Tab-separated table of C-alpha atoms and ligand atoms in Angstrom:
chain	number	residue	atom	x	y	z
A	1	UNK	CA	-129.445	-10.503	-17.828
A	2	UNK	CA	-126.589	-13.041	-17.690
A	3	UNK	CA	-122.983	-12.138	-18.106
A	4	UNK	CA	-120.166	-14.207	-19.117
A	5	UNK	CA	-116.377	-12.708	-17.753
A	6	UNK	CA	-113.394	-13.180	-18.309
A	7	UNK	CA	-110.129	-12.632	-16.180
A	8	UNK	CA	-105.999	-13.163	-16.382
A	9	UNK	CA	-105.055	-10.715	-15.363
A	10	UNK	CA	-101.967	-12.394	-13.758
A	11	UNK	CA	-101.509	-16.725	-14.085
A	12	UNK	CA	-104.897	-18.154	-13.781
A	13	UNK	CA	-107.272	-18.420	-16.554
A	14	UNK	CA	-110.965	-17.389	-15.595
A	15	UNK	CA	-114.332	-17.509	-16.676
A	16	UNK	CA	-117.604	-17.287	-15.047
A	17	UNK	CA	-121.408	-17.055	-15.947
A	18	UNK	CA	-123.178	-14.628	-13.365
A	19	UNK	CA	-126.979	-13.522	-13.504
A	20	UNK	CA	-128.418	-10.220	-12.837
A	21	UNK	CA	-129.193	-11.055	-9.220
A	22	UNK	CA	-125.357	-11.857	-8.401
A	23	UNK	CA	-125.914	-15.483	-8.598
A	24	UNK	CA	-122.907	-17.607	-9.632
A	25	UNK	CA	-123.963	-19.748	-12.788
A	26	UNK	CA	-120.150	-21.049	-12.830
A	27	UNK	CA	-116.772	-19.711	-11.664
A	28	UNK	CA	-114.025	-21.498	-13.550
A	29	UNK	CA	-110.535	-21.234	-12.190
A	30	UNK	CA	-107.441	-22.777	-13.960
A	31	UNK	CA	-104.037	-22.034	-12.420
A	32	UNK	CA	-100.930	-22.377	-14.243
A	33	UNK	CA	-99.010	-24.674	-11.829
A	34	UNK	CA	-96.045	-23.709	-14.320
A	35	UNK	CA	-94.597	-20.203	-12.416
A	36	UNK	CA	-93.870	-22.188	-9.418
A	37	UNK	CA	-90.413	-23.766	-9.914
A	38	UNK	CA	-89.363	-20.231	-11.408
A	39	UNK	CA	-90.380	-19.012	-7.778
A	40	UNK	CA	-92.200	-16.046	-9.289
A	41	UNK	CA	-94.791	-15.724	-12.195
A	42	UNK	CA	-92.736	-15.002	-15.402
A	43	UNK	CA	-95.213	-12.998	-17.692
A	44	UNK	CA	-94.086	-14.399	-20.682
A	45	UNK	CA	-95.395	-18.030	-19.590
A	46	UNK	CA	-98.671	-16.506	-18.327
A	47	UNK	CA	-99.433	-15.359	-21.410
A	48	UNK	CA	-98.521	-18.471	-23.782
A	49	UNK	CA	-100.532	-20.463	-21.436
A	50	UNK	CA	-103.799	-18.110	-21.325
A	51	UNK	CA	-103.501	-18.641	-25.208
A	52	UNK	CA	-103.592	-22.450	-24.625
A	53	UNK	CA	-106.506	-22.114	-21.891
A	54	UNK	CA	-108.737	-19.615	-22.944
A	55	UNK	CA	-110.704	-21.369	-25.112
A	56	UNK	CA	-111.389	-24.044	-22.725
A	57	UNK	CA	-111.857	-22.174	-20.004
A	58	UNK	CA	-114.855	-20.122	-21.707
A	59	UNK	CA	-116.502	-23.473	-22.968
A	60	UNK	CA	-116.204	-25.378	-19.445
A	61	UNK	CA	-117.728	-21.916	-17.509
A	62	UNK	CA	-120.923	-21.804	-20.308
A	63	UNK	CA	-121.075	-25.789	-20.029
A	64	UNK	CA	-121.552	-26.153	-16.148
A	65	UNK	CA	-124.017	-22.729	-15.930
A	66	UNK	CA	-126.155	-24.791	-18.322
A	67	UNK	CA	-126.191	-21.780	-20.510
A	68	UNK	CA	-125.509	-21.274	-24.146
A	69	UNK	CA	-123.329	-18.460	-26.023
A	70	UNK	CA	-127.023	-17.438	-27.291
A	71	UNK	CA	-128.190	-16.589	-23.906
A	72	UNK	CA	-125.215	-14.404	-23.054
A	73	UNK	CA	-126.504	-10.833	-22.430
A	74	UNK	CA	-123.545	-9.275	-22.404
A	75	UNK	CA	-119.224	-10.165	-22.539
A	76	UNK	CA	-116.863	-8.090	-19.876
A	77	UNK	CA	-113.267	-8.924	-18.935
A	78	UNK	CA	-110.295	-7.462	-16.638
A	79	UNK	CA	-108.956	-4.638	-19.119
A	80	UNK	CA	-106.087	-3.600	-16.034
A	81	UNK	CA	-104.027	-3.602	-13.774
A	82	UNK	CA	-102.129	-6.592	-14.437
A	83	UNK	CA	-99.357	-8.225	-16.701
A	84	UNK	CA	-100.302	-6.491	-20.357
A	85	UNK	CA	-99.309	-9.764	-22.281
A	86	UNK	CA	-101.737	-12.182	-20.123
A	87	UNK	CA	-104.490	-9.280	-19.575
A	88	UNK	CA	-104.938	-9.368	-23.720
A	89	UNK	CA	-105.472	-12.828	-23.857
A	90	UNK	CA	-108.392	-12.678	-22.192
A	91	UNK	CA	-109.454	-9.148	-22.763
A	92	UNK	CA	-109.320	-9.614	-26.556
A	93	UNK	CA	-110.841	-12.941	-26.954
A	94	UNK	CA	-113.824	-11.637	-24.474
A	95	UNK	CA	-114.161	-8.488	-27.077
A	96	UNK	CA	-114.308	-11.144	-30.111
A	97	UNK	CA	-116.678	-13.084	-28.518
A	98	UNK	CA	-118.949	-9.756	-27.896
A	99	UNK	CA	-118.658	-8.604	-31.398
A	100	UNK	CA	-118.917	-11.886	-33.155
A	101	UNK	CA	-122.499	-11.724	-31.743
A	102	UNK	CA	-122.414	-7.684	-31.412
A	103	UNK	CA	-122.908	-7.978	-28.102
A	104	UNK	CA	-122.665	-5.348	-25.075
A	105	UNK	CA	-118.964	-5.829	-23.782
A	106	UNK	CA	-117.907	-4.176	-19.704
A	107	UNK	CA	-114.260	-3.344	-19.639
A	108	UNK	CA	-113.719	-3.832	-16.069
A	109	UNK	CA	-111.025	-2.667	-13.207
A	110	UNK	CA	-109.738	-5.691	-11.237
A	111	UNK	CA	-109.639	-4.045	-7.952
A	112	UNK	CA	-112.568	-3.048	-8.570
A	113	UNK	CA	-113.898	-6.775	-9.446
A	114	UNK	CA	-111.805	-7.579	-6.022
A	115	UNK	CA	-114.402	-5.551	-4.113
A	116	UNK	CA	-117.108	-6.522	-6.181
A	117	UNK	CA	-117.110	-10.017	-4.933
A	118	UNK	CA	-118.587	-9.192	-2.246
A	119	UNK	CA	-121.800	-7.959	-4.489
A	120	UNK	CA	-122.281	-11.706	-5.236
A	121	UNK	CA	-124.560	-14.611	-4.188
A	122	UNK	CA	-122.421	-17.287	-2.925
A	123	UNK	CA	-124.263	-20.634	-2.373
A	124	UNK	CA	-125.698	-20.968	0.535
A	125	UNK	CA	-125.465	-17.774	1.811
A	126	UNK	CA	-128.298	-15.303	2.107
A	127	UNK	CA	-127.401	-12.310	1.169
A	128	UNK	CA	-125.138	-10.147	-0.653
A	129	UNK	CA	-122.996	-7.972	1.306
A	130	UNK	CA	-123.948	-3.548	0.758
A	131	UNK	CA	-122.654	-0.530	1.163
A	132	UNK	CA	-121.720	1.480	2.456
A	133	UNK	CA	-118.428	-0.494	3.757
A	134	UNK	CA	-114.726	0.013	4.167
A	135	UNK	CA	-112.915	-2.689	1.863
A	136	UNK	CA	-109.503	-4.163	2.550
A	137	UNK	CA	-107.699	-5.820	-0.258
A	138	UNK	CA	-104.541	-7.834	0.010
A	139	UNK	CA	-102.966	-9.893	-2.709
A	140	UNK	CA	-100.188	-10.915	-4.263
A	141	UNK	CA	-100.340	-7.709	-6.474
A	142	UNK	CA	-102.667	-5.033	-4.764
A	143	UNK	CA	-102.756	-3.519	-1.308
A	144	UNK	CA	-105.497	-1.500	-1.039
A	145	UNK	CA	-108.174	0.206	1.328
A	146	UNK	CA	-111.509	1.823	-0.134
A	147	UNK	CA	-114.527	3.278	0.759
A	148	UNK	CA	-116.893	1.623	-0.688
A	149	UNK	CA	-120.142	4.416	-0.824
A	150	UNK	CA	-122.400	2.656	-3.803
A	151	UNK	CA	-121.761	-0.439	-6.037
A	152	UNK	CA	-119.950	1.772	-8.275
A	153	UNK	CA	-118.745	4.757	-6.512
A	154	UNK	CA	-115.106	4.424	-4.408
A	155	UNK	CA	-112.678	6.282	-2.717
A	156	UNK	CA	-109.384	4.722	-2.048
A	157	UNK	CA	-107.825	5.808	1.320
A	158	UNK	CA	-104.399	3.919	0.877
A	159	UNK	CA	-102.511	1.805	-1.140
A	160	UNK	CA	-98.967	-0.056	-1.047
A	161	UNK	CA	-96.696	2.178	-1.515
A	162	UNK	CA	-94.204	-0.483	-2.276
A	163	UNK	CA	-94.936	-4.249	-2.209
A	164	UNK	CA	-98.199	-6.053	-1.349
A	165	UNK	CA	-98.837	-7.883	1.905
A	166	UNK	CA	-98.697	-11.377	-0.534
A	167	UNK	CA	-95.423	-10.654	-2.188
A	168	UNK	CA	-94.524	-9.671	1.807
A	169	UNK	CA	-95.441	-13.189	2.589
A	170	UNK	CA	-93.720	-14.582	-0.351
A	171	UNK	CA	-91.021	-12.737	-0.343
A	172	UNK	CA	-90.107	-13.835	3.233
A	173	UNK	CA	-91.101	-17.439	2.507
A	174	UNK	CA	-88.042	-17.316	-0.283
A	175	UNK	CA	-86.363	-15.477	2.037
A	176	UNK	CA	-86.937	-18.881	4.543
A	177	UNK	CA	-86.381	-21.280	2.308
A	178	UNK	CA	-90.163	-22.002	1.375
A	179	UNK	CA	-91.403	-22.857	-2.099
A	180	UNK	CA	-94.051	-20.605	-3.750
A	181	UNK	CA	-96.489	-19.273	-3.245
A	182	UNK	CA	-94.914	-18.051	-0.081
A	183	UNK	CA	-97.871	-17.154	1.675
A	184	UNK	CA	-99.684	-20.533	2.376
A	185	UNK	CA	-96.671	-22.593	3.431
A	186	UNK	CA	-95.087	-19.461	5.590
A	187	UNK	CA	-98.614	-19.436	7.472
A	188	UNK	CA	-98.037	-23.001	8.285
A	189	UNK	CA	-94.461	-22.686	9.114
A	190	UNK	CA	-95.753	-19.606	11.932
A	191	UNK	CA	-98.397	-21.659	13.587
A	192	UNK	CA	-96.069	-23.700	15.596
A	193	UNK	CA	-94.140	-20.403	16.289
A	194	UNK	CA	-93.712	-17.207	19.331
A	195	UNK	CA	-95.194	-14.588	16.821
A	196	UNK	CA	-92.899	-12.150	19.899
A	197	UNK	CA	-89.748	-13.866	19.262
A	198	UNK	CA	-87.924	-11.563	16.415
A	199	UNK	CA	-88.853	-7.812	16.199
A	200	UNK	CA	-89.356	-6.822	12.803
A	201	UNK	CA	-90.338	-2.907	12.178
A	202	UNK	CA	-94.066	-3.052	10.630
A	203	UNK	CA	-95.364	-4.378	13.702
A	204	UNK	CA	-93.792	-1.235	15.519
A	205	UNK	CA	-96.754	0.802	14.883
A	206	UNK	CA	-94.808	3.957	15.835
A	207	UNK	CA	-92.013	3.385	13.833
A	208	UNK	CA	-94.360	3.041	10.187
A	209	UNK	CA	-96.652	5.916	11.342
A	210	UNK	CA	-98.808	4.769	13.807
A	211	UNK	CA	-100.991	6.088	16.354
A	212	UNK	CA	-98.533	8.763	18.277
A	213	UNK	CA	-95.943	8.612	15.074
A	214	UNK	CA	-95.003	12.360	14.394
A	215	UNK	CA	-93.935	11.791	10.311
A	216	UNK	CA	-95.989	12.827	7.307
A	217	UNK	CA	-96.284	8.952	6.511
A	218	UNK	CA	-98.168	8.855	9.929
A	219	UNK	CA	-101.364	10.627	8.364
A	220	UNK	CA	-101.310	8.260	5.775
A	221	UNK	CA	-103.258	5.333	5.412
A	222	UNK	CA	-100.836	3.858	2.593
A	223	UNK	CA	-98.751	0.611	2.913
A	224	UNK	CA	-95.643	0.108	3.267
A	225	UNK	CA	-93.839	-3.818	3.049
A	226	UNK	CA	-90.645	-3.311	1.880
A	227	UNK	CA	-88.394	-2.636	4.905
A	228	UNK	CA	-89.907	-5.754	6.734
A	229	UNK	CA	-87.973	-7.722	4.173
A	230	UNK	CA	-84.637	-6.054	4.835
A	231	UNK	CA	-85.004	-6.724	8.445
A	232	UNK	CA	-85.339	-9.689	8.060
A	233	UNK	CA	-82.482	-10.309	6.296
A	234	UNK	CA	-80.951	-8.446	8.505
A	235	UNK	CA	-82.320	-10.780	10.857
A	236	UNK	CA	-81.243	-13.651	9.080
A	237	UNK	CA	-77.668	-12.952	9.076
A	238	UNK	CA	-77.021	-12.276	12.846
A	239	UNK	CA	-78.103	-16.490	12.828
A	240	UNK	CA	-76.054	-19.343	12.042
A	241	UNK	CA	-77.450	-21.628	9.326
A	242	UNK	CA	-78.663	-24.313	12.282
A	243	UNK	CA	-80.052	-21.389	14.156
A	244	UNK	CA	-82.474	-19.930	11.129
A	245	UNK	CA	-83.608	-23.768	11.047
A	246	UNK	CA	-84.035	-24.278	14.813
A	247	UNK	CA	-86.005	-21.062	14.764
A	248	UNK	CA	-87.577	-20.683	11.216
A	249	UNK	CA	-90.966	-21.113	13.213
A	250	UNK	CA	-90.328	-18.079	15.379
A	251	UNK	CA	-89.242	-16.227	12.481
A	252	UNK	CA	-92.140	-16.863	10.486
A	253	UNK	CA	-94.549	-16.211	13.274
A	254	UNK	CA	-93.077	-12.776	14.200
A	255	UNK	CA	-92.648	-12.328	10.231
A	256	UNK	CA	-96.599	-12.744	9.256
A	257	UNK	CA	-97.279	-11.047	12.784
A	258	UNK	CA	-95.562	-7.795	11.539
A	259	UNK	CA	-97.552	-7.970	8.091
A	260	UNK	CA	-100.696	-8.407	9.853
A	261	UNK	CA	-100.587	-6.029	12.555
A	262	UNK	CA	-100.069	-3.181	9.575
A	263	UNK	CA	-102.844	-4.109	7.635
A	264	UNK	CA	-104.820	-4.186	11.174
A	265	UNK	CA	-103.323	-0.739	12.132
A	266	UNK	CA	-104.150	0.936	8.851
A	267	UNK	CA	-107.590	-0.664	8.761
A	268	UNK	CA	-108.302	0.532	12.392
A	269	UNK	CA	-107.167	3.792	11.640
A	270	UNK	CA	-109.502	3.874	8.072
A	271	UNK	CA	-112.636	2.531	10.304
A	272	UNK	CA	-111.918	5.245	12.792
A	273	UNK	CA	-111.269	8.021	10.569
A	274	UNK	CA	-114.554	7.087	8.055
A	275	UNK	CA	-116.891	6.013	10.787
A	276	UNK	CA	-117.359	2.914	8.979
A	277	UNK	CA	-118.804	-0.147	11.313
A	278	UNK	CA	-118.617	-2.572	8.803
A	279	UNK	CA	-115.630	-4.258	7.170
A	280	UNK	CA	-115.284	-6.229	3.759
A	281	UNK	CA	-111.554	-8.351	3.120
A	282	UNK	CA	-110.736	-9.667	-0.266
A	283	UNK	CA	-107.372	-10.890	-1.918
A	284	UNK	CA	-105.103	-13.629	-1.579
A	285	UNK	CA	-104.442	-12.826	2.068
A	286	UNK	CA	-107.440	-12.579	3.027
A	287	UNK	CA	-106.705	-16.843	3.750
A	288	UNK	CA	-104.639	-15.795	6.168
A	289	UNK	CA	-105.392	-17.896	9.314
A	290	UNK	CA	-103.656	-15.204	11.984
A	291	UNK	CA	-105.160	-11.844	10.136
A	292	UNK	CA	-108.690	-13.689	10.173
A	293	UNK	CA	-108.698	-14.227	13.693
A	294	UNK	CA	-107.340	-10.451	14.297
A	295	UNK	CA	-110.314	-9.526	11.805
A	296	UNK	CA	-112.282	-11.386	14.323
A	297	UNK	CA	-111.938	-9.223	17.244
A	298	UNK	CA	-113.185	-5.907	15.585
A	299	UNK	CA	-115.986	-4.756	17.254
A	300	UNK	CA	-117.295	-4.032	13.483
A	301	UNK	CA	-119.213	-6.359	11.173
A	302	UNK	CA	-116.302	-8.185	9.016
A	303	UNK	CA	-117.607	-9.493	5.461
A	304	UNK	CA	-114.827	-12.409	3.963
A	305	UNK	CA	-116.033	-13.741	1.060
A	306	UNK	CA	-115.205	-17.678	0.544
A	307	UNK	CA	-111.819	-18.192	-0.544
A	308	UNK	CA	-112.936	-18.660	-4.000
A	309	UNK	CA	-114.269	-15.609	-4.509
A	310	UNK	CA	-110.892	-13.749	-2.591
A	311	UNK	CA	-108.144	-14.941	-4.811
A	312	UNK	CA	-108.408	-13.917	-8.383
A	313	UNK	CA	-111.847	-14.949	-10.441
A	314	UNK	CA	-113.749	-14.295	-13.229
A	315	UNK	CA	-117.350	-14.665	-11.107
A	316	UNK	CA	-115.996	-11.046	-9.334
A	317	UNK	CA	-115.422	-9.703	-12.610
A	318	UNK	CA	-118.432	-10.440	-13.961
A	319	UNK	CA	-120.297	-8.360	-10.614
A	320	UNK	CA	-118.312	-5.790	-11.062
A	321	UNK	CA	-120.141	-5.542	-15.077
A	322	UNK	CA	-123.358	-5.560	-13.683
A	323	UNK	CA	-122.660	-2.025	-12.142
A	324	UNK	CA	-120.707	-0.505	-14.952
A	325	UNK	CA	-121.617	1.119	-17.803
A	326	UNK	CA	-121.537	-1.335	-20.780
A	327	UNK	CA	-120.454	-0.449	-24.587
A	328	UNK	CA	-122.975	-1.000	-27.140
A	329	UNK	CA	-121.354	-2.907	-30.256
A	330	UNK	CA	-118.855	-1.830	-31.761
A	331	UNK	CA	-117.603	0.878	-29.423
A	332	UNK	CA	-114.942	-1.474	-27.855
A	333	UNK	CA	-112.758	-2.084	-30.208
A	334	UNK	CA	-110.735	0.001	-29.780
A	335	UNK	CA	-110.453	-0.607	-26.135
A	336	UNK	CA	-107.021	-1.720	-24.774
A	337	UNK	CA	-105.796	-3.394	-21.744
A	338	UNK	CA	-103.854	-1.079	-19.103
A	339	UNK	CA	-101.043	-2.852	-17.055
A	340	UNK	CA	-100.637	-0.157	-14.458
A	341	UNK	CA	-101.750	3.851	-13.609
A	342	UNK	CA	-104.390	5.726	-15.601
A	343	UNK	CA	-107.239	3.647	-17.235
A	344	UNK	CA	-107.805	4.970	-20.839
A	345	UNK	CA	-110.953	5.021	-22.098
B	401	LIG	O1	-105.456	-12.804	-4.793
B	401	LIG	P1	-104.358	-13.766	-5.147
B	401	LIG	O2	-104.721	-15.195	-5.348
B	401	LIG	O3	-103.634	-13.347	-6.445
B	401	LIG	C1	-103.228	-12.060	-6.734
B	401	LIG	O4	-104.042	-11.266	-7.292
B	401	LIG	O5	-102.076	-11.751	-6.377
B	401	LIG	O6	-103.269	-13.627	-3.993
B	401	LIG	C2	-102.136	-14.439	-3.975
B	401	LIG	C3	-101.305	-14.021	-2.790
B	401	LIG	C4	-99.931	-14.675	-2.782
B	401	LIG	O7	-98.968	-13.678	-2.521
B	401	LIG	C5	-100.016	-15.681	-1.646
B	401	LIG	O8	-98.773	-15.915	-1.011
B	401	LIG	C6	-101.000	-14.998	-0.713
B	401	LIG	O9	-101.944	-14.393	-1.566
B	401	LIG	N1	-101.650	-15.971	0.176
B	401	LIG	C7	-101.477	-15.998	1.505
B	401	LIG	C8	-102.215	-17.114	1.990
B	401	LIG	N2	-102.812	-17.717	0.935
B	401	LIG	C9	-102.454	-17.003	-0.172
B	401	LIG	N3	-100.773	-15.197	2.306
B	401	LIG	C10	-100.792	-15.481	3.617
B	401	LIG	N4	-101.439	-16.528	4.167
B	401	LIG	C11	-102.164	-17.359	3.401
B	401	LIG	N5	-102.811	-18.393	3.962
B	402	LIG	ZN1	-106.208	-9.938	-7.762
């Protein structure tokens, strides 16, 4: 059984050839280099430049697997969450390819191809990684923590309730001065800084419903990212243009300090509360030099796939299929992509 997926779900254009065993035939990745002077992804461009990719993208993923559109078992793509323009780029052309050769076709979830990346084979390494697990996701778009009981069978115990930990990071890098994606350069920006210097409130744990906190939010294992911006541009005012610059080290240190300690406090509290011993990051974040090393010193097993496989890819996608059910030709068709909430089926 080999499966070809596809994925834009947001600005890169993916495809990837994946066998039954979870081995990666090919895991194409183009990125659209085009968002970044507009400091943000406009979905508009996304779109126009999945139409331009698409094509190419599919070809170069069946050309380096070695594999031939004949061989292809069955076609699955990201049907939602995402932007709806760029999702139907690649979710319809992945349905014409299945029905041109009335193939099987997998509409699949991208969180859940986010957590099933860590079903797959990377080179070189042994073994896949099982459930049960608890899975943290952080990306530019998602925040996300989920019990992860079979290959197919979840239960999410908390979610952003606002922004995700990446558009926290790139948020704050604007907010700095940084170019985009935030994340990366604000990460470099903090090493050479006192992550103690500034205060901002998500590291308080009591103050966002930690351990001790006495609010309803406190039970909660949801996110929350957006009042770490205010403060610090809060922050930012109370210093004088040469002070931001003398200290723009400090204030990214103490910055990605306060996003990392919440996703640490909520994932501690989801370990404790599940019973879980063993740990699985995904998402854009999950590159994060400062939350790795706090991932570190868990006394739990932590799974991080390879970057590759963390940011958005087709390869994840493409695991995800071989768990879900699959829709026999032509009982697709119909199928559309979902940009947010409720998946219809
Ligand atoms: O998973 P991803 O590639 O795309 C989405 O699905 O969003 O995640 C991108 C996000 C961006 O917000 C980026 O700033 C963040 O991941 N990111 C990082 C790092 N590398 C990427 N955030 C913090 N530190 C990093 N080293
Ligand atoms: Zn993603």
């Amino acid at each position: 059984m080999t499966i070809l997926a596809l994925e834009t779900s947001c600005d890169d254009t993916c495809a990837a050839v994946v066998h039954a065993d979870g081995a990666i035939g090919s895991n194409v990745i183009s990125s659209q280099r085009a968002h970044d002077r507009f400091g943000g992804v406009v979905p508009e461009i996304a779109s126009r430049h999945h139409l331009e990719l698409v094509n190419l993208v599919v070809q170069q993923a069946l050309a380096e697997a070695g594999v031939a559109l004949e061989e292809i078992h069955a076609v699955a793509a990201t049907q939602g969450p995402g932007l709806v323009g760029a999702l139907l780029v690649g979710f319809s052309t992945a349905k014409a390819l299945a029905a041109a050769r009335e193939l099987p076709f997998v509409p699949v979830d991208h969180l859940q191809g986010h957590v099933a990346a860590n079903f797959l084979l990377p080179e070189g390494e042994g073994a896949a990684f099982e459930p049960p697990f608890l899975c943290l996701i952080a990306s530019g778009g998602h925040t996300l923590l989920t019990h992860v009981r079979g290959h197919e069978s979840f239960d999410t115990l908390g979610r952003t309730l606002d922004d995700a930990a990446g558009e926290a990071f790139d948020k704050g890098a604007r907010m700095l001065g940084l170019g985009f994606p935030g994340g990366p350069a604000l990460s470099r920006l903090a090493a050479d800084g006192d992550p103690e210097a500034f205060d901002f409130p998500a590291s308080g744990s009591r103050a966002r419903g930690g351990r001790g906190a006495t609010t309803p939010f406190a039970r909660s294992l949801d996110f929350s990212f957006a009042g770490l911006k205010t403060s610090l541009l809060y922050q930012l005012r109370e210093l004088t243009p040469e002070e931001q610059e003398r200290r723009s080290a400090d204030l990214a240190a103490s910055f990605q300090s306060a996003i990392v300690e919440h996703l640490m406090l909520r994932t501690e509290q989801a370990l404790e509360r599940t019973g879980l011993d063993r740990l699985a990051v995904g998402g854009g974040v999950a590159a994060n030099g400062a939350l790795r090393r706090r991932l570190a010193s868990l006394p739990v097993t932590v799974h991080v796939p390879p970057p590759v496989l963390c940011t958005d890819n087709a390869a994840m996608i493409a695991s995800a299929a071989r768990f879900a059910p699959e829709l026999s030709y032509p009982h697709y068709l119909h199928l559309d992509a979902y940009a947010t909430g409720e998946r219809p089926r």
